[in-house]
XYZ file of C-alpha atoms in Angstrom:
730
model
C 6.900 35.762 33.711
C 4.823 39.147 34.299
C 2.288 40.103 31.930
C 4.418 42.873 30.336
C 7.383 40.418 30.043
C 4.894 37.766 28.459
C 3.784 40.511 25.694
C 7.310 41.162 24.962
C 8.188 37.797 24.534
C 5.187 37.227 22.353
C 6.089 39.727 20.324
C 9.921 38.752 19.778
C 8.531 35.299 18.869
C 5.871 37.029 16.502
C 8.780 38.845 15.069
C 10.939 35.654 14.582
C 8.203 33.535 13.253
C 7.608 36.162 10.381
C 11.304 36.469 9.379
C 11.180 32.486 9.048
C 7.705 33.119 6.632
C 9.873 35.922 4.772
C 13.075 33.467 4.259
C 9.985 30.887 2.805
C 8.500 33.113 0.853
C 11.885 33.920 -1.039
C 13.012 30.319 -1.337
C 9.411 29.350 -3.180
C 9.854 32.132 -5.417
C 13.328 31.205 -6.415
C 12.036 27.750 -6.718
C 9.251 28.813 -9.052
C 11.404 30.560 -10.896
C 13.890 27.768 -11.438
C 10.958 25.528 -12.524
C 9.725 27.953 -14.909
C 13.166 27.928 -16.598
C 13.498 24.041 -16.625
C 10.229 23.578 -18.040
C 11.360 25.824 -21.133
C 14.211 23.448 -21.299
C 16.478 25.400 -23.382
C 19.532 23.656 -24.196
C 18.643 20.434 -22.062
C 18.210 17.323 -23.073
C 14.548 15.700 -22.569
C 15.381 13.537 -19.652
C 17.400 15.899 -18.253
C 14.663 18.281 -18.395
C 12.231 15.990 -16.835
C 14.405 15.190 -14.102
C 15.128 18.779 -13.249
C 11.240 19.856 -13.379
C 10.271 16.639 -11.317
C 13.048 17.638 -8.589
C 11.909 21.545 -8.574
C 8.110 20.273 -8.365
C 9.343 18.220 -5.303
C 10.698 21.244 -3.647
C 8.183 23.448 -4.820
C 5.498 21.091 -2.792
C 7.593 20.777 0.242
C 7.907 24.314 0.399
C 3.821 24.705 0.208
C 3.064 22.321 2.620
C 5.570 24.129 5.121
C 3.082 27.242 5.131
C 0.735 25.316 7.585
C 2.460 25.330 11.017
C 6.015 26.542 9.951
C 7.189 26.633 13.423
C 5.808 24.980 16.453
C 8.473 25.656 19.179
C 11.665 26.560 20.731
C 14.367 24.736 22.746
C 16.480 26.594 25.241
C 19.994 25.211 26.143
C 21.612 25.297 29.702
C 23.922 28.209 28.037
C 21.356 30.284 26.652
C 21.088 29.263 22.936
C 17.940 28.924 21.166
C 16.680 26.221 18.709
C 13.652 26.718 16.592
C 11.525 23.605 15.580
C 9.485 23.409 12.699
C 8.037 21.384 9.671
C 11.142 21.629 7.629
C 14.597 23.091 7.909
C 15.462 26.811 6.926
C 19.261 27.970 6.647
C 20.695 31.562 6.463
C 22.452 31.244 3.159
C 24.373 34.377 3.947
C 25.673 33.287 7.360
C 27.576 30.201 6.182
C 24.182 28.039 6.147
C 23.576 28.304 9.673
C 20.231 26.621 10.732
C 17.338 29.211 11.330
C 14.509 26.529 11.996
C 15.412 22.963 12.358
C 13.603 20.319 11.065
C 11.779 18.125 13.193
C 13.418 14.948 12.275
C 16.757 16.518 12.715
C 18.940 14.707 15.491
C 19.229 18.183 17.189
C 15.294 18.585 17.442
C 14.804 15.215 19.392
C 15.046 16.746 22.968
C 11.893 18.692 21.785
C 10.327 15.436 22.147
C 11.942 13.465 24.980
C 13.195 16.297 27.247
C 11.596 15.553 31.092
C 12.377 17.191 33.927
C 14.299 14.076 35.296
C 16.071 13.783 31.855
C 16.395 17.536 30.389
C 18.573 16.529 27.593
C 21.072 19.247 28.656
C 18.173 21.987 27.845
C 16.501 24.351 30.294
C 13.259 24.881 28.433
C 10.966 24.003 25.832
C 8.469 26.325 24.445
C 5.286 25.321 22.446
C 3.661 27.825 20.028
C -0.157 28.396 19.489
C -0.359 29.808 15.907
C -3.175 30.531 13.755
C -2.421 30.680 10.156
C 0.994 32.777 10.305
C 0.804 34.435 13.346
C 1.785 33.100 16.841
C -0.940 33.807 19.169
C 0.329 32.152 22.315
C 2.800 30.270 23.764
C 3.497 28.005 27.022
C 6.901 27.107 28.590
C 8.045 24.193 30.476
C 11.182 24.860 32.258
C 13.386 21.962 33.255
C 14.679 21.064 36.567
C 12.503 23.125 38.858
C 10.777 21.942 41.683
C 7.560 20.261 40.945
C 8.222 20.413 36.997
C 6.234 17.769 35.284
C 7.428 15.413 32.528
C 6.002 17.379 29.852
C 3.837 20.096 29.242
C 0.186 18.803 28.363
C -1.292 22.093 27.025
C -0.709 21.280 23.398
C -1.329 17.668 23.212
C -4.738 18.080 25.028
C -5.743 21.003 22.745
C -4.846 18.484 19.696
C -6.767 15.536 21.312
C -9.363 17.500 22.118
C -10.323 19.433 19.094
C -13.229 18.371 16.613
C -12.247 15.810 13.992
C -11.935 16.841 10.371
C -12.198 14.464 7.460
C -8.903 12.593 7.665
C -6.161 12.101 10.068
C -3.960 14.922 11.191
C 0.040 15.054 11.618
C 1.151 15.049 15.116
C 4.498 17.040 14.378
C 4.051 19.242 17.031
C 2.958 17.000 19.681
C 4.831 13.923 19.581
C 5.540 12.159 22.610
C 8.665 10.558 24.146
C 7.298 6.925 23.757
C 6.152 7.690 20.136
C 9.355 9.836 19.503
C 11.339 6.584 20.290
C 9.688 4.549 17.976
C 9.466 6.912 14.716
C 13.374 7.441 15.475
C 14.432 3.599 15.784
C 17.411 2.873 13.964
C 16.331 -0.935 12.634
C 17.207 -2.450 9.359
C 14.448 -5.295 9.503
C 10.864 -5.202 10.788
C 9.543 -3.413 13.391
C 6.088 -4.467 15.129
C 4.178 -1.778 16.712
C 1.266 -2.951 18.766
C -1.054 -0.686 20.704
C -4.699 -0.864 21.764
C -7.152 1.653 20.012
C -6.451 5.463 20.161
C -2.645 4.642 21.084
C -1.082 6.357 17.892
C 0.332 3.787 16.396
C -0.784 4.392 12.709
C 0.275 7.934 12.880
C 3.719 7.176 14.644
C 4.243 4.680 11.574
C 3.577 7.263 9.129
C 5.815 9.753 10.912
C 8.444 7.044 10.797
C 8.210 6.737 7.071
C 8.715 10.675 7.079
C 11.986 10.182 9.286
C 13.355 7.447 7.215
C 12.981 9.416 4.089
C 14.742 12.402 5.683
C 17.388 10.223 6.797
C 17.865 7.630 4.003
C 16.465 9.560 1.385
C 18.840 8.624 -1.492
C 18.316 4.984 -0.757
C 14.642 5.019 -0.544
C 13.310 7.669 -2.619
C 13.956 5.827 -6.030
C 11.935 2.970 -5.211
C 9.428 4.556 -2.867
C 7.436 3.621 0.096
C 4.199 1.406 0.214
C 1.570 1.794 3.010
C -0.980 -1.042 3.126
C -4.272 -0.658 5.066
C -7.384 -2.388 5.254
C -9.826 -0.560 3.078
C -10.126 2.700 0.697
C -11.747 4.774 3.895
C -8.844 3.958 5.994
C -6.432 5.027 3.228
C -8.469 8.046 2.697
C -8.343 8.970 6.301
C -4.481 8.809 6.587
C -3.564 9.951 3.200
C -3.080 13.640 3.987
C -0.499 12.732 6.754
C 2.443 12.265 4.786
C 1.905 15.072 2.022
C 1.557 17.212 5.091
C 5.182 16.347 6.313
C 6.277 16.856 2.639
C 6.413 13.573 1.678
C 4.605 12.379 -1.603
C 6.528 9.103 -3.205
C 4.410 7.017 -1.141
C 2.008 4.218 -2.753
C -0.951 3.460 -0.721
C -3.005 0.249 -1.108
C -5.202 -2.292 0.501
C -4.485 -5.913 0.357
C -7.027 -6.287 -2.546
C -4.968 -3.739 -4.974
C -1.606 -5.793 -4.905
C -2.346 -7.507 -8.060
C -2.763 -4.310 -10.598
C -6.084 -4.237 -12.509
C -7.709 -6.997 -10.490
C -11.463 -5.860 -9.092
C -12.652 -7.448 -5.880
C -16.061 -8.156 -5.758
C -16.897 -10.788 -3.665
C -16.181 -11.998 0.276
C -15.328 -15.444 1.089
C -16.881 -17.385 4.235
C -14.311 -17.739 7.304
C -13.782 -21.091 6.312
C -12.371 -20.442 2.979
C -10.552 -17.627 4.051
C -8.700 -19.532 6.677
C -7.573 -22.149 4.010
C -6.617 -19.497 1.171
C -4.688 -17.607 3.908
C -2.769 -20.912 5.189
C 0.606 -21.830 3.223
C -1.404 -25.313 2.762
C -2.854 -23.571 -0.071
C 0.539 -23.611 -1.861
C -0.092 -27.414 -2.508
C -3.239 -26.823 -4.136
C -2.021 -24.397 -6.438
C 1.165 -26.821 -7.364
C -1.495 -29.616 -7.963
C -4.099 -27.351 -10.046
C -1.066 -26.604 -12.373
C 0.042 -30.299 -12.416
C -3.267 -31.282 -13.545
C -3.519 -28.854 -16.387
C -0.333 -30.627 -17.612
C -2.345 -33.442 -19.105
C -1.408 -36.868 -21.218
C -3.685 -37.935 -24.408
C -6.025 -40.687 -23.775
C -5.614 -41.678 -27.228
C -2.803 -41.333 -29.521
C -3.253 -37.834 -31.580
C -2.383 -38.172 -35.098
C -1.054 -35.339 -37.538
C -0.895 -35.603 -41.214
C 2.206 -34.102 -42.477
C 3.106 -33.806 -46.244
C 4.786 -37.121 -46.533
C 3.953 -38.667 -43.058
C 1.505 -39.154 -40.195
C 2.921 -38.417 -36.765
C 1.072 -39.300 -33.729
C 1.780 -37.945 -29.811
C 1.017 -40.976 -27.746
C 0.668 -41.019 -24.206
C 4.240 -42.410 -23.524
C 5.719 -39.430 -25.742
C 3.683 -37.194 -23.725
C 4.733 -38.490 -20.599
C 8.678 -38.383 -21.072
C 8.273 -34.758 -22.262
C 5.933 -33.933 -19.173
C 8.581 -35.435 -16.907
C 11.469 -33.499 -18.372
C 9.534 -30.376 -18.423
C 8.884 -30.546 -14.694
C 12.594 -31.900 -14.316
C 13.865 -28.464 -15.540
C 12.666 -26.550 -12.561
C 11.332 -23.481 -14.937
C 7.747 -22.089 -14.202
C 4.883 -23.932 -16.129
C 4.541 -21.533 -18.755
C 8.482 -21.490 -19.661
C 8.648 -25.276 -19.418
C 6.330 -25.675 -22.020
C 9.376 -25.124 -24.610
C 11.234 -27.932 -22.823
C 7.672 -30.218 -23.167
C 7.474 -28.795 -26.807
C 10.993 -29.822 -27.731
C 10.865 -33.272 -26.518
C 7.420 -33.990 -28.442
C 8.825 -32.574 -31.588
C 12.158 -34.559 -31.296
C 10.336 -37.675 -30.850
C 7.717 -36.981 -33.668
C 10.391 -35.925 -35.899
C 12.932 -38.776 -35.713
C 9.909 -40.916 -36.112
C 8.871 -39.212 -39.377
C 12.286 -39.363 -40.866
C 12.879 -42.697 -39.889
C 9.844 -43.970 -41.657
C 10.501 -41.341 -44.595
C 14.010 -42.380 -45.267
C 13.359 -46.045 -44.656
C 15.581 -48.044 -47.028
C 17.813 -44.935 -48.084
C 18.425 -42.519 -45.390
C 20.886 -43.281 -42.692
C 22.019 -41.274 -39.593
C 25.460 -41.043 -41.209
C 23.804 -38.813 -43.761
C 23.817 -36.128 -41.235
C 22.864 -33.176 -43.698
C 20.101 -34.750 -45.460
C 18.826 -35.792 -41.920
C 18.771 -32.305 -40.369
C 17.393 -30.841 -43.278
C 14.692 -33.126 -43.316
C 14.182 -32.337 -39.933
C 14.049 -28.448 -40.292
C 11.330 -28.987 -43.023
C 9.445 -31.480 -40.425
C 9.558 -28.863 -37.626
C 8.501 -25.938 -39.836
C 5.402 -28.047 -40.709
C 4.493 -28.676 -37.201
C 4.939 -25.096 -36.532
C 2.679 -24.028 -38.861
C 0.028 -26.922 -38.208
C -2.727 -25.428 -36.312
C -3.828 -29.099 -35.314
C -0.625 -29.440 -33.384
C -0.574 -26.049 -31.650
C -4.128 -26.880 -30.493
C -2.712 -30.372 -29.088
C -0.182 -28.253 -27.192
C -2.426 -26.039 -25.547
C -4.412 -29.238 -24.671
C -1.772 -30.846 -23.049
C 0.222 -27.941 -21.789
C -1.625 -24.669 -22.052
C -0.248 -21.250 -21.515
C -2.122 -20.246 -18.524
C -2.109 -17.038 -16.697
C -3.229 -16.762 -12.854
C -6.662 -15.881 -13.647
C -7.291 -18.874 -16.510
C -5.935 -21.153 -13.943
C -7.992 -20.140 -10.786
C -11.282 -19.363 -12.132
C -11.927 -22.632 -13.859
C -10.560 -24.320 -10.848
C -12.950 -22.627 -8.515
C -16.208 -23.312 -10.859
C -14.961 -27.414 -11.583
C -15.639 -29.912 -8.747
C -13.537 -32.242 -10.712
C -10.645 -30.103 -10.548
C -10.788 -29.148 -7.229
C -10.516 -33.011 -6.290
C -7.541 -33.510 -8.269
C -6.162 -30.319 -6.668
C -6.752 -31.952 -3.218
C -8.931 -28.702 -2.181
C -12.009 -28.731 -0.270
C -15.261 -28.704 -1.943
C -15.906 -25.348 -0.042
C -13.966 -23.553 -2.676
C -16.249 -24.287 -5.338
C -18.213 -21.199 -6.739
C -20.695 -20.643 -9.695
C -18.703 -17.601 -10.746
C -14.781 -18.199 -10.875
C -14.166 -14.923 -11.724
C -15.799 -13.165 -8.338
C -12.515 -12.334 -6.903
C -12.106 -11.946 -3.280
C -9.323 -10.414 -1.163
C -8.560 -14.010 0.009
C -7.613 -14.631 -3.468
C -5.110 -11.764 -4.244
C -2.026 -13.617 -2.895
C -3.128 -16.977 -4.650
C -3.093 -14.759 -7.803
C 0.588 -13.178 -6.818
C 1.810 -16.483 -5.836
C 0.549 -17.871 -9.472
C 2.460 -15.078 -11.293
C 5.512 -16.859 -10.275
C 4.427 -20.351 -10.384
C 3.270 -19.944 -13.786
C 6.083 -17.582 -15.305
C 5.908 -15.471 -18.133
C 4.440 -16.398 -21.673
C 7.878 -15.333 -23.702
C 6.128 -15.750 -26.969
C 3.492 -13.783 -26.250
C 6.038 -11.092 -24.787
C 8.028 -11.031 -27.507
C 4.896 -10.801 -29.878
C 3.855 -7.719 -27.820
C 7.423 -6.284 -28.090
C 7.541 -6.661 -31.862
C 3.991 -4.674 -32.388
C 4.898 -2.117 -30.190
C 8.419 -1.623 -32.019
C 5.979 -1.677 -35.595
C 3.737 1.011 -34.039
C 6.610 2.889 -33.154
C 8.034 2.741 -36.521
C 4.503 3.807 -37.977
C 4.516 6.797 -35.824
C 7.864 8.133 -36.723
C 7.068 7.175 -40.553
C 3.737 9.557 -39.758
C 5.736 12.144 -37.888
C 7.966 12.430 -40.955
C 5.351 12.958 -43.238
C 3.949 15.789 -41.050
C 7.412 17.313 -41.416
C 7.541 17.359 -44.922
C 3.848 19.026 -44.954
C 5.558 21.810 -42.670
C 8.210 22.361 -45.088
C 5.583 23.978 -47.483
C 4.755 27.695 -47.315
C 3.336 28.141 -43.681
C 1.382 31.445 -45.287
C -0.253 28.907 -47.717
C -1.531 26.550 -44.812
C -4.928 26.734 -43.370
C -4.541 28.169 -39.673
C -6.381 25.066 -38.232
C -4.351 22.304 -40.266
C -1.478 24.253 -39.101
C -2.060 23.888 -35.531
C -3.342 20.202 -36.093
C 0.292 19.364 -37.577
C 2.196 21.039 -35.068
C 0.268 19.187 -32.281
C 1.187 15.786 -33.907
C 4.836 16.700 -34.046
C 4.461 17.619 -30.466
C 2.870 14.494 -29.577
C 5.268 12.321 -31.277
C 8.155 14.399 -29.599
C 6.067 13.329 -26.202
C 5.969 9.961 -27.552
C 9.903 9.180 -28.323
C 10.414 11.054 -25.096
C 8.251 8.456 -23.292
C 10.218 5.441 -24.922
C 13.681 6.772 -23.815
C 12.640 7.813 -20.205
C 9.398 6.860 -18.456
C 7.698 10.348 -17.633
C 5.045 8.784 -15.099
C 5.742 9.740 -11.598
C 6.788 6.986 -9.059
C 3.225 6.356 -7.613
C 1.956 5.944 -11.219
C 4.600 3.253 -12.488
C 4.466 1.267 -8.792
C 0.756 0.624 -8.853
C 0.903 -0.674 -12.651
C 3.800 -2.999 -12.065
C 3.076 -6.108 -10.161
C 7.035 -6.688 -9.952
C 7.792 -3.099 -8.311
C 10.063 -3.272 -5.252
C 9.649 -0.804 -2.372
C 12.572 0.095 -0.029
C 10.262 0.233 2.781
C 6.293 -1.208 3.514
C 4.399 -0.100 6.247
C 1.429 -2.596 7.215
C -1.461 -1.258 9.064
C -4.067 -3.748 10.711
C -1.243 -6.048 10.021
C -3.153 -8.643 12.553
C -5.658 -9.272 9.820
C -3.131 -10.357 7.358
C -2.835 -14.397 6.861
C 0.390 -16.057 5.878
C -0.202 -15.975 2.260
C -0.356 -12.053 2.505
C 2.978 -11.843 4.092
C 4.238 -13.807 1.150
C 2.870 -11.367 -1.419
C 4.447 -8.270 0.930
C 7.747 -9.702 1.075
C 8.214 -10.097 -2.335
C 7.409 -6.784 -2.715
C 10.219 -5.751 -0.392
C 13.611 -7.808 -0.856
C 15.550 -6.061 1.554
C 12.852 -6.771 4.373
C 12.485 -3.467 5.620
C 8.990 -2.864 7.155
C 7.106 -1.066 9.904
C 4.181 -3.423 10.925
C 1.091 -1.912 12.931
C -1.561 -3.820 14.642
C -3.300 -4.894 17.905
C -3.853 -8.828 18.191
C -7.125 -8.178 20.397
C -8.709 -6.434 17.513
C -8.196 -9.572 14.949
C -10.992 -9.954 12.929
C -9.903 -12.245 9.978
C -10.095 -16.121 10.512
C -6.483 -16.399 8.546
C -5.283 -13.663 10.690
C -2.172 -13.176 13.301
C -2.371 -15.135 16.585
C 0.780 -14.138 17.258
C 3.684 -11.933 15.570
C 6.421 -14.137 15.874
C 4.494 -16.918 13.933
C 4.274 -14.147 10.824
C 7.702 -12.843 11.074
C 10.157 -15.370 12.009
C 9.851 -17.431 8.748
C 10.943 -14.293 6.546
C 13.140 -12.059 8.998
C 14.286 -14.594 11.670
C 15.983 -12.620 14.284
C 15.611 -9.448 12.355
C 12.311 -8.069 13.937
C 11.768 -6.203 16.942
C 8.658 -5.536 18.876
C 7.472 -2.355 20.446
C 4.201 -1.177 22.361
C 2.264 2.019 22.582
C 0.351 2.030 26.003
C -1.049 5.591 26.264
C -4.414 6.048 24.658
C -4.602 9.812 23.009
C -8.124 9.281 21.625
C -10.533 7.548 23.481
C -11.396 9.626 26.689
C -11.620 7.349 30.161
C -15.433 7.217 30.300
C -15.783 5.283 27.079
C -12.540 3.332 27.681
C -13.953 1.878 30.877
C -16.820 0.315 28.861
C -14.637 -0.900 26.199
C -12.067 -2.389 28.663
C -14.937 -4.155 30.669
C -15.585 -6.158 27.002
C -11.888 -6.560 26.180
C -11.326 -8.521 29.736
C -14.090 -11.156 28.690
C -12.718 -11.865 25.264
C -9.026 -11.074 25.781
C -8.359 -11.554 29.718
C -4.619 -11.236 29.084
C -4.399 -8.003 27.211
C -3.960 -4.933 29.246
C -5.850 -2.000 27.973
C -4.275 1.202 27.031
C -4.355 4.168 29.510
C -6.454 7.185 28.545
C -4.633 10.421 28.741
C -8.162 12.556 29.464
C -11.384 12.448 30.358
C -14.306 14.244 28.555
C -16.812 14.580 30.983
C -19.549 12.895 29.281
C -20.829 9.338 30.154
C -21.264 6.966 27.520
C -25.175 6.098 27.296
C -27.398 3.383 26.155
C -31.029 3.142 25.255
C -33.564 0.195 24.712
C -35.792 0.548 21.757
C -38.232 -1.584 19.729
C -37.890 -2.602 16.066
C -39.962 0.018 15.223
C -38.432 2.845 17.160
C -35.049 1.988 16.050
C -34.939 3.896 12.717
C -36.177 7.060 14.385
C -33.799 6.995 17.149
C -30.936 6.609 14.591
C -32.139 9.445 12.595
C -32.436 11.676 15.685
C -28.812 10.762 16.532
C -28.020 11.804 12.978
C -29.804 15.204 13.326
C -28.349 16.081 16.844
C -24.611 15.472 15.762
C -25.418 17.638 12.268
C -25.511 20.339 14.479
C -22.339 19.784 16.454
C -18.644 20.536 15.234
C -16.976 17.621 14.132
C -17.666 14.036 12.748
C -19.708 11.100 13.682
C -20.772 7.497 12.471
C -23.681 4.853 12.973
C -22.331 1.520 13.368
C -24.282 -1.864 13.089
C -25.080 -5.043 11.769
C -24.986 -5.124 8.028
C -28.891 -5.303 7.400
C -29.499 -2.257 9.497
C -30.273 0.888 7.347
C -27.906 3.797 8.113
C -25.126 1.849 9.547
C -21.622 0.944 8.681
C -19.928 -2.348 9.596
C -17.427 -2.035 12.353
C -14.526 -3.392 10.121
C -15.319 -0.343 7.862
C -14.130 1.813 10.636
C -11.074 -0.159 11.534
C -8.080 2.857 12.102
C -10.800 5.568 11.978
C -11.706 8.111 14.569
C -14.874 10.273 15.177
C -16.211 12.598 17.796
C -19.416 10.764 18.009
C -20.381 7.357 17.748
C -23.685 5.331 17.713
C -23.353 1.471 17.865
C -26.874 -0.149 17.086
C -27.748 -3.467 18.215
C -24.161 -4.641 20.130
C -25.643 -7.905 21.018
C -26.008 -9.032 17.269
C -22.359 -7.700 16.756
C -21.269 -9.783 19.485
C -22.844 -12.640 18.287
C -21.516 -12.749 14.556
C -19.044 -15.134 14.598
C -15.768 -15.932 16.840
C -14.693 -12.637 16.260
C -17.513 -10.661 17.032
C -16.449 -9.387 20.324
C -13.081 -7.938 18.532
C -15.598 -6.354 16.080
C -17.712 -4.804 19.070
C -14.337 -3.677 20.440
C -13.784 -1.785 17.556
C -16.798 -0.209 17.407
C -16.733 0.985 20.905
C -13.535 2.674 20.681
C -13.804 4.824 17.651
C -15.391 7.774 19.539
C -13.394 10.801 20.639
C -16.005 12.495 22.715
C -19.671 10.972 22.707
C -20.482 7.235 22.647
C -24.531 5.834 22.425
C -25.786 2.566 22.195
C -29.168 1.481 21.269
C -30.385 -1.970 21.653
C -33.400 -4.063 21.171
C -32.428 -7.436 23.240
C -30.914 -7.376 26.666
C -27.451 -5.872 26.501
C -24.424 -7.760 26.906
C -23.045 -8.394 30.550
C -19.954 -6.591 29.482
C -21.743 -3.219 28.631
C -23.590 -3.114 31.875
C -21.491 -0.060 32.672
C -23.629 2.005 30.051
C -25.833 4.481 31.623
C -29.384 3.449 30.528
C -31.276 6.407 29.422
C -35.067 7.133 28.545
C -34.210 9.791 25.868
C -31.280 10.267 23.900
C -29.128 12.605 25.822
C -25.355 12.649 25.331
């Protein structure tokens, strides 16, 4: 293309994209006007108004998101037709809703990502835009079918992977590669396992798959939403902007420690304890611990009623316990069976003694009247209630598990290893979360407490309604005679009551708020990142959260750190989705330059010789370096790295053992990426337990441009490829 031809084409594309923004602005103004009208709510029921306001708010957010990088390319067919590809779809309302911009998720957009010279998908050209704000500043063309044409123009891709990193992960909607697109659009109703080494983009591919599923199956998915599970809060913060940037907000982000609402994780288990708690063997311990709390009295327990003394003896309690256990009900619900048997025996014995010599079973009415009186006496007897609490207590997951951990006797009774003992039973760990969640089902609800809570709430609602009615009576007075502040306060009270009534009729919290507060919430799809770290018990929690078993699972077995984590995907998946899970791998490293990946691959070959490292798509021209320092020199060397990187564009991190000031653990950087990484004392990271090599592998593969290593002892053999320097020069 001649220079003049290029300039003419650029101006034409600038004009077209400007027209798209004009349409976008018009849609945005229309939605805002409709939103303001709905917010006023004239002639609309409260629930109807809420639904309309929420829908328009979502649409407004979608249009706002689209402002950034609205259109990023064009496809030309063999017949000369053009299709523009962008972040959302825009239609010409005056021309039978003809598409003027195709959503990147639409089937017609797929060729933009997968067309190659060998397989052009009936396309003659792919044009990619370089934009700045709303302006198209450049474009590159890839013409299919011409001699020597490559499979994909790499200008946009290389520009994206070489760009300095910001505070969070960016979407790749403009640069999705063919192998990524195949996974994103995969039509599979069960579990999709995506495995890939560092930098292969498995996380961002999984997130784009969520956006694609929400686009193609919105009606089915949006009422229950999507859950994304990541290893730690820093990771979730890092990826948190990707889906909103694609216009999707009904997504809940959690770590494994967040899956029980209201629980605060404050401690960490040893690898030995983590392994046991993560295995299915712990289910036997939980059931035995519950059974241990279903006690028999050592001596008969007497209760003096008005006319007779009755006793709960071991024989009666054992019969009641057997019947309660045989009911198959969870522990708390089975207490009703236990109580029924005990009270039956006690009342039968009491009636026999009271009516001895004059009352027979033939006198049924008198017998039942006497039983009713005795049942009321027992129900009102605090000592009887206390005895039931001792023999068959109402338990919560916390009140079962915390005392178990602090009692060597209870641990022995439950058949548990004494390694589980700890001084503070409520110092919860991530490994406790699946146990507590399991106990919710094993223990069941306390129906009496639930009923009491409902009655209390109903009484409060009635009291609020009566109070509001009183305020309304006050408002009937001459408004001119009322103090302005009193009038305002009264109006606020009425408005608050209106909101309270509306909340009772229709929960006004958004999906994310409702889902995070509800342990029983179920999702239509779940994404699990760093899935190799999850235990067998973790998977039980997640499967309960998604009854239809629709998952995107992302991980790398070579990076497994947890002692309870996965050693194979089949071991974890087959028990839940036999024959309904598929495996896909990503093989291209878009993050880590070849110079750094060469060093990391040498380490990988030592601890996982059967794993093929991903192939880097680029070199950065900067060799990773190492420097040996003394203990006294180490702090200054770290400070020098931090100071040097502060003057560069992009992000950096220092990774090292927990006791080295100024460093973070490699496990805290999983899934993250930085322009520059300094690894401190790799020999100590490597020596930290059986999975130390995986930890070091993670540390070495976080950098996108520059990698440095500081060490006091000799470098591990696997890192001999690093260039030793006298001074820190990247």
